[in-house]
């Protein structure tokens, strides 16, 4: 590193040109392709069995990611309302892209029995064409299970257009035939497993088009709400796109102000800004290069890169300037600074990377990505900060360099006083700090886990308000899917099987603690047909005998009712029962899924297998996996950080001791969260791995400086005081940078990110206090225990402790 940085120092112009050209070329090539994704599926690994099951269900039966446009009115069953509603339906059908199916009162199949035959009509379309009064069919419509809480609310106050997207995303080489131009398409077979499923970019297009259309219809007596999983994921991505520039700009301002306040040099401030900018854009370009999408958790890379890079920059530039105050030769001063500071700086980077790598074992894809690309960011920040600090040092004017002093300032003196108070009364200090940590840490037992992306949005957000309205009116905007596969010799037309499935589905409403808006399967179509055949008799809304089932399904196929095919496979070898529920806290779904799945398994026995899937199942499994893996991820992060500390300090015992001031702030933070009722969510669950790695920066510099002084013959108390006086200003500055860096999250549009930012900023302050008071105390006690001699003995110190 010394030779490398001296080369940069000597050939600063060439180094600057090469560095900027390399970074600009890499970023310009890859960054424009950066993707963003806020879907529930984006939280799962591609290899996750739950995601495989979900995608298999979508390929077989169709989408459950639906857009819902609900319209409330004082009189839904009026010709005036339905005429306007029908125009909106047609415009949505014609102008929203990627629409596979669209349902509403306008076109929903209406099965009628007239003159000895069964007729299939489009409900409102034919009603309006015939000039019939909609009030005549009001009771029939509201009593039809196929319509209830689907295209009309149970109380009849709201009608809805339900848009089901394509299963697959269009490919660049897709061919669209145009007979009028003589264009035909060759027959090309592509296995379904190789087709890309519809994703975030297409959902965003659909949502934007739908919103633009419905905005023209909004008015008195036509209160429009648009919701659904595609709308929610699009809204999260939109907020990310708004947050990222704000985060980046705030980080730039913090960088410049911190350097101006610390060194009163615009050139040093510019160097810090370039260090951050090149590191973050290179990291984002790397994410884009790998095809990984940015998700809400991976936004944390922006302040993390600022903190890691700026801490490296601050420590190194401070060390270089101090060595220059006693060594006028720039190359020699640089070499001395590298010799003195590179080891703690390097191992700080390694320990921070170790803390982040612990997250790579997480079961959620965004957290794994944060761990992996956070490690990339740490490596880039370390190298780039050292280069930019060297270039700045080489460019600083001589008069500025000559003004530098190695004497501690006011900040360092204050921290020195605190450290010495702790060092002189270590047992008392640890007793007080230990009691505080214990009292705060007891709150950990009150922690709970939460995952509800709807609550990430502000309370006045349109997407959130619409989702809550439709959930309240229709009792649901998301689905739980039960895929039922009959055993050999049976299919999904068997009378006994269908009756067992329907009885179990109906009984599930009272068996769970959350509202269920409706359930739908092929049985719904069979029952509706059976009622129509029996002249609309409500008592005939039931499953008929086996012969009638075969006849009625054949009749439905002949009438062209393709809707029922969304609930059964082409050969009737499997079917699904779709339960509609509100968008709720993920952990609430776990018991619901277990209850319903167990009921089906008990009812069907060995006649069929049952598998739960759908967005609700993904949410529930996401919640459970985070909780199950949290302990493992934290343990792995702590183990890696501890190992790195032991190597850096050349002592296993000292490495273990150094973790005490690192872990204490984390324990206090979790306890405070428990007392305040702040849950662990997809963001706050990351605090342990991230803050442990960041706190290590100050700990390692402090402990390493103490050890170096002990090796030079100082006694422990003097070594502690000298180390704090030397690096106190840098420790204080890095703390302020960490706090400010994560405080930028309070600018976020999403409430969970705001909470995360405040917690991380608080954790940084706790870390500084821990470093000043707990660090010196544990060093003094460890020194006494390992040496078994009075601390005043100059010939024996911590540096001689066995490794």
CSV table of C-alpha atoms in Angstrom, one decimal, residues 430 433 437 638 645 649 654-668 691-692 694-696 698-700 702-703 763-779:
chain,number,residue,atom,x,y,z
A,430,UNK,CA,-18.6,-1.0,34.3
A,433,UNK,CA,-22.8,1.0,32.4
A,437,UNK,CA,-27.3,-1.9,29.5
A,638,UNK,CA,-20.4,-11.3,15.4
A,645,UNK,CA,-10.6,-8.0,15.6
A,649,UNK,CA,-5.1,-6.9,17.5
A,654,UNK,CA,-8.2,-8.8,23.3
A,655,UNK,CA,-10.4,-9.5,20.3
A,656,UNK,CA,-13.1,-10.9,22.5
A,657,UNK,CA,-12.8,-8.0,25.0
A,658,UNK,CA,-13.0,-5.5,22.2
A,659,UNK,CA,-16.5,-6.8,21.3
A,660,UNK,CA,-17.9,-5.6,24.7
A,661,UNK,CA,-18.1,-1.9,23.7
A,662,UNK,CA,-19.4,-3.0,20.3
A,663,UNK,CA,-22.2,-5.2,21.5
A,664,UNK,CA,-23.4,-3.0,24.4
A,665,UNK,CA,-24.9,-0.3,22.1
A,666,UNK,CA,-26.7,-2.9,20.0
A,667,UNK,CA,-28.2,-4.5,23.1
A,668,UNK,CA,-29.4,-1.1,24.4
A,691,UNK,CA,-24.1,-1.2,13.2
A,692,UNK,CA,-21.7,-3.9,14.6
A,694,UNK,CA,-19.6,0.3,11.7
A,695,UNK,CA,-18.9,0.6,15.4
A,696,UNK,CA,-15.8,-1.5,15.0
A,698,UNK,CA,-13.8,3.5,16.3
A,699,UNK,CA,-13.0,0.4,18.5
A,700,UNK,CA,-10.3,-0.9,16.3
A,702,UNK,CA,-8.7,3.0,19.7
A,703,UNK,CA,-7.6,-0.5,20.7
A,763,UNK,CA,-26.9,3.6,17.8
A,764,UNK,CA,-23.9,5.7,16.6
A,765,UNK,CA,-24.2,8.0,19.6
A,766,UNK,CA,-24.4,5.1,21.9
A,767,UNK,CA,-21.3,3.6,20.3
A,768,UNK,CA,-19.3,6.8,21.0
A,769,UNK,CA,-20.3,6.8,24.7
A,770,UNK,CA,-19.5,3.1,24.8
A,771,UNK,CA,-16.1,3.7,23.3
A,772,UNK,CA,-15.3,6.5,25.7
A,773,UNK,CA,-16.5,4.8,28.9
A,774,UNK,CA,-16.8,1.0,28.5
A,775,UNK,CA,-13.7,0.6,26.2
A,776,UNK,CA,-11.1,2.1,28.7
A,777,UNK,CA,-12.7,0.2,31.6
A,778,UNK,CA,-12.6,-3.2,30.0
A,779,UNK,CA,-9.0,-2.6,28.9
